[in-house]
Amino acid sequence: KNQVEQSPQSLIILEGKNCTLQCNYTVSPFSNLRWYKQDTGRGPVSLTIMTFSENTKSNGRYTATLDADTKQSSLHITASQLSDSASYICVVSAQRAGNMLTFGGGTRLMVKP
Amino acid sequence: EPEVTQTPSHQVTQMGQEVILRCVPISNHLYFYWYRQILGQKVEFLVSFYNNEISEKSEIFDDQFSVERPDGSNFTLKIRSTKLEDSAMYFCASTETGKTEAFFGQGTRLTVV
């Protein structure tokens, strides 16, 4: 069964600090891995999409890594801001008709002043 | 910027009633999806739709659920006889042909009482 597990479940950091969120997946055959940001009560918004051949991808203060051999990914946030407070969800897509996405449970990040 | 729009933002219905959740995908997108998120749980895949037919559906998407593209712009999810456990946030998403990124709407919060 396809699964995506994230850690930690929640995280509190001070404004300006860095943090790293982890994702492990067992989705096969693998197509791509995405990180989404979801504010409470809102739809997920894409941060990065990584394919099998990509190891690192940056989007502003967000840097995602992917190790397709160990089936692990991380999302690093640098110089955190109060507006970074949200859930960060790791989502993996399998190579199959329908392009179904498997969502992780998310890491709820709170940035405090 | 084009976006996926969903209506209504919040729907309250009595158990056993039929509900129709509406979505307007981004205009040049041809792949459409419905996902749901029960409060405090992961986002779950319901169904994908392409070329006027269902591409893939999950175990959740039983006979109580149906999808339709009644015209060139709308994509609907119908729940025939709602149950208390159908209470959730329902997200519509769409993808452009040949692309991987899925764009999500803001969701419809369905409350079954």
PDB file of C-alpha atoms in Angstrom:
ATOM      1  CA  LYS A   1       0.000   0.000   0.000  1.00  0.00           C
ATOM      2  CA  ASN A   2       1.302   3.449  -0.894  1.00  0.00           C
ATOM      3  CA  GLN A   3       2.215   5.443   2.190  1.00  0.00           C
ATOM      4  CA  VAL A   4       3.839   8.751   3.034  1.00  0.00           C
ATOM      5  CA  GLU A   5       5.040   9.398   6.565  1.00  0.00           C
ATOM      6  CA  GLN A   6       6.255  12.738   7.893  1.00  0.00           C
ATOM      7  CA  SER A   7       8.129  13.880  10.936  1.00  0.00           C
ATOM      8  CA  PRO A   8       7.896  15.670  13.184  1.00  0.00           C
ATOM      9  CA  GLN A   9       4.120  15.990  13.482  1.00  0.00           C
ATOM     10  CA  SER A  10       4.507  19.482  14.858  1.00  0.00           C
ATOM     11  CA  LEU A  11       7.307  21.948  15.356  1.00  0.00           C
ATOM     12  CA  ILE A  12       7.672  25.298  17.075  1.00  0.00           C
ATOM     13  CA  ILE A  13      10.582  27.569  16.163  1.00  0.00           C
ATOM     14  CA  LEU A  14      11.512  31.180  16.712  1.00  0.00           C
ATOM     15  CA  GLU A  15      11.298  33.676  13.900  1.00  0.00           C
ATOM     16  CA  GLY A  16      14.523  33.818  11.922  1.00  0.00           C
ATOM     17  CA  LYS A  17      15.559  30.260  12.724  1.00  0.00           C
ATOM     18  CA  ASN A  18      15.940  27.416  10.232  1.00  0.00           C
ATOM     19  CA  CYS A  19      14.163  24.088  10.314  1.00  0.00           C
ATOM     20  CA  THR A  20      14.075  20.796   8.425  1.00  0.00           C
ATOM     21  CA  LEU A  21      11.040  18.617   7.883  1.00  0.00           C
ATOM     22  CA  GLN A  22      11.310  14.947   6.960  1.00  0.00           C
ATOM     23  CA  CYS A  23       9.318  12.674   4.655  1.00  0.00           C
ATOM     24  CA  ASN A  24       9.561   8.935   4.002  1.00  0.00           C
ATOM     25  CA  TYR A  25       7.508   7.234   1.350  1.00  0.00           C
ATOM     26  CA  THR A  26       6.655   3.843  -0.030  1.00  0.00           C
ATOM     27  CA  VAL A  27       4.965   4.722  -3.304  1.00  0.00           C
ATOM     28  CA  SER A  28       5.575   2.623  -6.352  1.00  0.00           C
ATOM     29  CA  PRO A  29       6.224   3.120  -9.163  1.00  0.00           C
ATOM     30  CA  PHE A  30       7.476   6.543  -8.172  1.00  0.00           C
ATOM     31  CA  SER A  31       6.713   9.496 -10.411  1.00  0.00           C
ATOM     32  CA  ASN A  32       7.379  12.650  -8.428  1.00  0.00           C
ATOM     33  CA  LEU A  33       7.400  14.129  -4.941  1.00  0.00           C
ATOM     34  CA  ARG A  34       5.859  17.432  -3.994  1.00  0.00           C
ATOM     35  CA  TRP A  35       5.879  19.633  -0.961  1.00  0.00           C
ATOM     36  CA  TYR A  36       2.758  21.647  -0.312  1.00  0.00           C
ATOM     37  CA  LYS A  37       2.021  24.407   2.177  1.00  0.00           C
ATOM     38  CA  GLN A  38      -1.466  24.388   3.626  1.00  0.00           C
ATOM     39  CA  ASP A  39      -2.843  27.166   5.751  1.00  0.00           C
ATOM     40  CA  THR A  40      -5.649  26.202   8.115  1.00  0.00           C
ATOM     41  CA  GLY A  41      -8.930  25.813   6.238  1.00  0.00           C
ATOM     42  CA  ARG A  42      -7.345  26.463   2.872  1.00  0.00           C
ATOM     43  CA  GLY A  43      -6.295  24.372  -0.094  1.00  0.00           C
ATOM     44  CA  PRO A  44      -2.719  23.088  -0.442  1.00  0.00           C
ATOM     45  CA  VAL A  45      -0.333  25.300  -2.395  1.00  0.00           C
ATOM     46  CA  SER A  46       2.608  23.747  -4.205  1.00  0.00           C
ATOM     47  CA  LEU A  47       6.133  24.672  -3.098  1.00  0.00           C
ATOM     48  CA  THR A  48       8.270  22.252  -5.108  1.00  0.00           C
ATOM     49  CA  ILE A  49       7.931  19.228  -7.383  1.00  0.00           C
ATOM     50  CA  MET A  50      10.836  16.805  -7.727  1.00  0.00           C
ATOM     51  CA  THR A  51      11.257  13.943 -10.145  1.00  0.00           C
ATOM     52  CA  PHE A  52      13.366  10.827  -9.743  1.00  0.00           C
ATOM     53  CA  SER A  53      16.485  12.450 -11.184  1.00  0.00           C
ATOM     54  CA  GLU A  54      16.430  15.581  -9.029  1.00  0.00           C
ATOM     55  CA  ASN A  55      18.296  15.644  -5.715  1.00  0.00           C
ATOM     56  CA  THR A  56      17.753  19.238  -4.665  1.00  0.00           C
ATOM     57  CA  LYS A  57      15.329  21.950  -5.605  1.00  0.00           C
ATOM     58  CA  SER A  58      14.948  25.436  -4.173  1.00  0.00           C
ATOM     59  CA  ASN A  59      12.095  27.897  -4.150  1.00  0.00           C
ATOM     60  CA  GLY A  60      13.117  31.035  -2.309  1.00  0.00           C
ATOM     61  CA  ARG A  61      13.703  30.146   1.341  1.00  0.00           C
ATOM     62  CA  TYR A  62      12.467  26.584   0.755  1.00  0.00           C
ATOM     63  CA  THR A  63      14.915  23.863  -0.284  1.00  0.00           C
ATOM     64  CA  ALA A  64      13.735  20.313  -0.890  1.00  0.00           C
ATOM     65  CA  THR A  65      15.965  17.270  -1.187  1.00  0.00           C
ATOM     66  CA  LEU A  66      15.156  13.850  -2.529  1.00  0.00           C
ATOM     67  CA  ASP A  67      16.964  10.545  -2.085  1.00  0.00           C
ATOM     68  CA  ALA A  68      15.150   8.135  -4.366  1.00  0.00           C
ATOM     69  CA  ASP A  69      17.284   5.216  -3.182  1.00  0.00           C
ATOM     70  CA  THR A  70      16.266   5.538   0.458  1.00  0.00           C
ATOM     71  CA  LYS A  71      12.873   7.012  -0.464  1.00  0.00           C
ATOM     72  CA  GLN A  72      13.370  10.022   1.740  1.00  0.00           C
ATOM     73  CA  SER A  73      12.846  13.723   1.233  1.00  0.00           C
ATOM     74  CA  SER A  74      13.367  16.782   3.352  1.00  0.00           C
ATOM     75  CA  LEU A  75      12.163  20.359   3.248  1.00  0.00           C
ATOM     76  CA  HIS A  76      14.493  22.959   4.701  1.00  0.00           C
ATOM     77  CA  ILE A  77      13.155  26.391   5.557  1.00  0.00           C
ATOM     78  CA  THR A  78      15.696  29.116   6.152  1.00  0.00           C
ATOM     79  CA  ALA A  79      15.255  32.378   8.032  1.00  0.00           C
ATOM     80  CA  SER A  80      11.718  31.507   9.060  1.00  0.00           C
ATOM     81  CA  GLN A  81       9.004  34.145   9.075  1.00  0.00           C
ATOM     82  CA  LEU A  82       5.748  34.339  11.004  1.00  0.00           C
ATOM     83  CA  SER A  83       3.890  33.722   7.728  1.00  0.00           C
ATOM     84  CA  ASP A  84       5.593  30.346   7.430  1.00  0.00           C
ATOM     85  CA  SER A  85       3.266  29.062  10.150  1.00  0.00           C
ATOM     86  CA  ALA A  86       1.223  26.384   8.361  1.00  0.00           C
ATOM     87  CA  SER A  87       1.112  22.662   7.680  1.00  0.00           C
ATOM     88  CA  TYR A  88       3.726  21.353   5.273  1.00  0.00           C
ATOM     89  CA  ILE A  89       2.630  18.275   3.430  1.00  0.00           C
ATOM     90  CA  CYS A  90       4.745  15.794   1.523  1.00  0.00           C
ATOM     91  CA  VAL A  91       2.837  14.335  -1.431  1.00  0.00           C
ATOM     92  CA  VAL A  92       3.989  11.555  -3.716  1.00  0.00           C
ATOM     93  CA  SER A  93       2.622  10.681  -7.132  1.00  0.00           C
ATOM     94  CA  ALA A  94       2.763   7.211  -8.629  1.00  0.00           C
ATOM     95  CA  GLN A  95       3.197   6.475 -12.310  1.00  0.00           C
ATOM     96  CA  ARG A  96      -0.271   5.294 -13.119  1.00  0.00           C
ATOM     97  CA  ALA A  97      -3.386   6.402 -14.871  1.00  0.00           C
ATOM     98  CA  GLY A  98      -5.244   9.011 -12.895  1.00  0.00           C
ATOM     99  CA  ASN A  99      -2.090  10.574 -11.425  1.00  0.00           C
ATOM    100  CA  MET A 100      -3.312   9.855  -7.916  1.00  0.00           C
ATOM    101  CA  LEU A 101      -1.516  11.732  -5.154  1.00  0.00           C
ATOM    102  CA  THR A 102      -0.710  10.130  -1.807  1.00  0.00           C
ATOM    103  CA  PHE A 103      -0.538  12.673   0.999  1.00  0.00           C
ATOM    104  CA  GLY A 104       1.477  12.563   4.162  1.00  0.00           C
ATOM    105  CA  GLY A 105      -0.037  13.685   7.410  1.00  0.00           C
ATOM    106  CA  GLY A 106       1.861  16.940   7.359  1.00  0.00           C
ATOM    107  CA  THR A 107       4.088  18.766   9.793  1.00  0.00           C
ATOM    108  CA  ARG A 108       2.369  21.613  11.575  1.00  0.00           C
ATOM    109  CA  LEU A 109       4.918  24.420  11.871  1.00  0.00           C
ATOM    110  CA  MET A 110       4.452  27.339  14.197  1.00  0.00           C
ATOM    111  CA  VAL A 111       6.853  30.258  13.992  1.00  0.00           C
ATOM    112  CA  LYS A 112       6.864  32.449  17.068  1.00  0.00           C
ATOM    113  CA  PRO A 113       8.204  35.988  17.351  1.00  0.00           C
TER     114      PRO A 113
ATOM    115  CA  GLU B   1      -3.510  34.249 -11.968  1.00  0.00           C
ATOM    116  CA  PRO B   2      -5.847  31.383 -12.914  1.00  0.00           C
ATOM    117  CA  GLU B   3      -7.198  29.415 -10.003  1.00  0.00           C
ATOM    118  CA  VAL B   4      -9.518  26.570  -9.167  1.00  0.00           C
ATOM    119  CA  THR B   5     -12.710  27.860  -7.581  1.00  0.00           C
ATOM    120  CA  GLN B   6     -15.087  25.878  -5.418  1.00  0.00           C
ATOM    121  CA  THR B   7     -18.591  26.613  -4.239  1.00  0.00           C
ATOM    122  CA  PRO B   8     -20.017  26.758  -1.701  1.00  0.00           C
ATOM    123  CA  SER B   9     -17.242  27.400   0.806  1.00  0.00           C
ATOM    124  CA  HIS B  10     -19.319  25.807   3.531  1.00  0.00           C
ATOM    125  CA  GLN B  11     -22.337  23.511   3.304  1.00  0.00           C
ATOM    126  CA  VAL B  12     -24.413  22.150   6.140  1.00  0.00           C
ATOM    127  CA  THR B  13     -26.776  19.315   5.323  1.00  0.00           C
ATOM    128  CA  GLN B  14     -28.908  16.825   7.160  1.00  0.00           C
ATOM    129  CA  MET B  15     -27.966  13.168   7.183  1.00  0.00           C
ATOM    130  CA  GLY B  16     -29.515  11.346   4.252  1.00  0.00           C
ATOM    131  CA  GLN B  17     -29.736  14.398   2.045  1.00  0.00           C
ATOM    132  CA  GLU B  18     -28.021  14.741  -1.311  1.00  0.00           C
ATOM    133  CA  VAL B  19     -25.333  17.369  -1.790  1.00  0.00           C
ATOM    134  CA  ILE B  20     -23.552  18.638  -4.865  1.00  0.00           C
ATOM    135  CA  LEU B  21     -20.179  20.273  -4.501  1.00  0.00           C
ATOM    136  CA  ARG B  22     -19.133  22.441  -7.387  1.00  0.00           C
ATOM    137  CA  CYS B  23     -15.752  23.216  -8.876  1.00  0.00           C
ATOM    138  CA  VAL B  24     -14.546  25.316 -11.765  1.00  0.00           C
ATOM    139  CA  PRO B  25     -11.110  24.016 -12.777  1.00  0.00           C
ATOM    140  CA  ILE B  26      -8.522  26.172 -14.504  1.00  0.00           C
ATOM    141  CA  SER B  27      -9.742  26.669 -18.057  1.00  0.00           C
ATOM    142  CA  ASN B  28      -7.060  24.842 -20.070  1.00  0.00           C
ATOM    143  CA  HIS B  29      -6.754  21.938 -17.646  1.00  0.00           C
ATOM    144  CA  LEU B  30      -8.131  18.559 -18.630  1.00  0.00           C
ATOM    145  CA  TYR B  31      -7.416  16.403 -15.552  1.00  0.00           C
ATOM    146  CA  PHE B  32      -9.689  16.904 -12.583  1.00  0.00           C
ATOM    147  CA  TYR B  33      -9.637  15.457  -9.088  1.00  0.00           C
ATOM    148  CA  TRP B  34     -11.566  15.367  -5.863  1.00  0.00           C
ATOM    149  CA  TYR B  35      -9.848  14.912  -2.526  1.00  0.00           C
ATOM    150  CA  ARG B  36     -11.202  15.095   0.979  1.00  0.00           C
ATOM    151  CA  GLN B  37      -9.710  15.870   4.374  1.00  0.00           C
ATOM    152  CA  ILE B  38     -11.497  14.824   7.521  1.00  0.00           C
ATOM    153  CA  LEU B  39     -10.668  17.192  10.371  1.00  0.00           C
ATOM    154  CA  GLY B  40      -7.280  16.358  11.810  1.00  0.00           C
ATOM    155  CA  GLN B  41      -6.529  13.661   9.237  1.00  0.00           C
ATOM    156  CA  LYS B  42      -4.594  13.325   5.994  1.00  0.00           C
ATOM    157  CA  VAL B  43      -5.874  14.500   2.654  1.00  0.00           C
ATOM    158  CA  GLU B  44      -7.314  11.457   0.863  1.00  0.00           C
ATOM    159  CA  PHE B  45      -7.752  10.837  -2.832  1.00  0.00           C
ATOM    160  CA  LEU B  46     -11.314  10.250  -4.003  1.00  0.00           C
ATOM    161  CA  VAL B  47     -11.365  10.264  -7.784  1.00  0.00           C
ATOM    162  CA  SER B  48      -9.645  11.472 -10.918  1.00  0.00           C
ATOM    163  CA  PHE B  49     -11.454  12.379 -14.127  1.00  0.00           C
ATOM    164  CA  TYR B  50     -10.230  12.776 -17.671  1.00  0.00           C
ATOM    165  CA  ASN B  51     -11.895  12.875 -21.057  1.00  0.00           C
ATOM    166  CA  ASN B  52     -15.350  12.716 -19.507  1.00  0.00           C
ATOM    167  CA  GLU B  53     -14.745   9.561 -17.568  1.00  0.00           C
ATOM    168  CA  ILE B  54     -13.299   8.405 -14.278  1.00  0.00           C
ATOM    169  CA  SER B  55      -9.602   7.510 -14.564  1.00  0.00           C
ATOM    170  CA  GLU B  56      -9.138   6.179 -11.081  1.00  0.00           C
ATOM    171  CA  LYS B  57     -11.072   6.060  -7.842  1.00  0.00           C
ATOM    172  CA  SER B  58     -10.288   5.097  -4.282  1.00  0.00           C
ATOM    173  CA  GLU B  59     -12.095   2.728  -1.940  1.00  0.00           C
ATOM    174  CA  ILE B  60     -13.773   5.753  -0.387  1.00  0.00           C
ATOM    175  CA  PHE B  61     -15.485   6.586  -3.665  1.00  0.00           C
ATOM    176  CA  ASP B  62     -18.355   4.120  -3.378  1.00  0.00           C
ATOM    177  CA  ASP B  63     -21.785   4.106  -4.990  1.00  0.00           C
ATOM    178  CA  GLN B  64     -22.857   7.073  -2.895  1.00  0.00           C
ATOM    179  CA  PHE B  65     -20.447   9.279  -4.817  1.00  0.00           C
ATOM    180  CA  SER B  66     -20.549  10.417  -8.417  1.00  0.00           C
ATOM    181  CA  VAL B  67     -18.776  13.019 -10.505  1.00  0.00           C
ATOM    182  CA  GLU B  68     -19.902  14.895 -13.540  1.00  0.00           C
ATOM    183  CA  ARG B  69     -18.723  17.532 -15.943  1.00  0.00           C
ATOM    184  CA  PRO B  70     -22.101  18.949 -16.902  1.00  0.00           C
ATOM    185  CA  ASP B  71     -20.714  21.643 -19.167  1.00  0.00           C
ATOM    186  CA  GLY B  72     -17.395  23.006 -20.386  1.00  0.00           C
ATOM    187  CA  SER B  73     -16.445  24.656 -17.142  1.00  0.00           C
ATOM    188  CA  ASN B  74     -17.952  22.917 -14.099  1.00  0.00           C
ATOM    189  CA  PHE B  75     -16.879  19.711 -12.381  1.00  0.00           C
ATOM    190  CA  THR B  76     -19.174  18.421  -9.663  1.00  0.00           C
ATOM    191  CA  LEU B  77     -19.081  15.869  -6.865  1.00  0.00           C
ATOM    192  CA  LYS B  78     -22.423  14.470  -5.771  1.00  0.00           C
ATOM    193  CA  ILE B  79     -23.010  12.578  -2.554  1.00  0.00           C
ATOM    194  CA  ARG B  80     -26.386  10.884  -2.816  1.00  0.00           C
ATOM    195  CA  SER B  81     -27.256  10.158   0.786  1.00  0.00           C
ATOM    196  CA  THR B  82     -24.892  11.879   3.166  1.00  0.00           C
ATOM    197  CA  LYS B  83     -23.661  10.241   6.337  1.00  0.00           C
ATOM    198  CA  LEU B  84     -22.198  11.860   9.417  1.00  0.00           C
ATOM    199  CA  GLU B  85     -18.768  10.527   8.460  1.00  0.00           C
ATOM    200  CA  ASP B  86     -18.911  12.412   5.158  1.00  0.00           C
ATOM    201  CA  SER B  87     -18.243  15.588   7.113  1.00  0.00           C
ATOM    202  CA  ALA B  88     -14.919  16.844   5.785  1.00  0.00           C
ATOM    203  CA  MET B  89     -13.189  19.443   3.690  1.00  0.00           C
ATOM    204  CA  TYR B  90     -13.529  18.532   0.011  1.00  0.00           C
ATOM    205  CA  PHE B  91     -10.857  19.807  -2.352  1.00  0.00           C
ATOM    206  CA  CYS B  92     -11.068  19.973  -6.109  1.00  0.00           C
ATOM    207  CA  ALA B  93      -7.852  20.035  -8.128  1.00  0.00           C
ATOM    208  CA  SER B  94      -6.914  20.253 -11.780  1.00  0.00           C
ATOM    209  CA  THR B  95      -3.839  19.588 -13.872  1.00  0.00           C
ATOM    210  CA  GLU B  96      -2.844  20.743 -17.305  1.00  0.00           C
ATOM    211  CA  THR B  97      -2.241  18.024 -19.892  1.00  0.00           C
ATOM    212  CA  GLY B  98       1.398  16.989 -19.926  1.00  0.00           C
ATOM    213  CA  LYS B  99       2.155  18.778 -16.678  1.00  0.00           C
ATOM    214  CA  THR B 100       2.494  17.339 -13.205  1.00  0.00           C
ATOM    215  CA  GLU B 101       1.517  20.202 -10.956  1.00  0.00           C
ATOM    216  CA  ALA B 102      -1.950  19.966  -9.445  1.00  0.00           C
ATOM    217  CA  PHE B 103      -3.674  23.197  -8.487  1.00  0.00           C
ATOM    218  CA  PHE B 104      -6.102  22.968  -5.598  1.00  0.00           C
ATOM    219  CA  GLY B 105      -9.185  24.975  -4.844  1.00  0.00           C
ATOM    220  CA  GLN B 106      -9.859  26.476  -1.430  1.00  0.00           C
ATOM    221  CA  GLY B 107     -12.178  23.645  -0.536  1.00  0.00           C
ATOM    222  CA  THR B 108     -15.779  23.166   0.531  1.00  0.00           C
ATOM    223  CA  ARG B 109     -16.348  22.376   4.169  1.00  0.00           C
ATOM    224  CA  LEU B 110     -19.207  19.882   4.333  1.00  0.00           C
ATOM    225  CA  THR B 111     -20.907  19.400   7.676  1.00  0.00           C
ATOM    226  CA  VAL B 112     -23.473  16.619   7.965  1.00  0.00           C
ATOM    227  CA  VAL B 113     -25.761  16.908  10.985  1.00  0.00           C
TER     228      VAL B 113
END
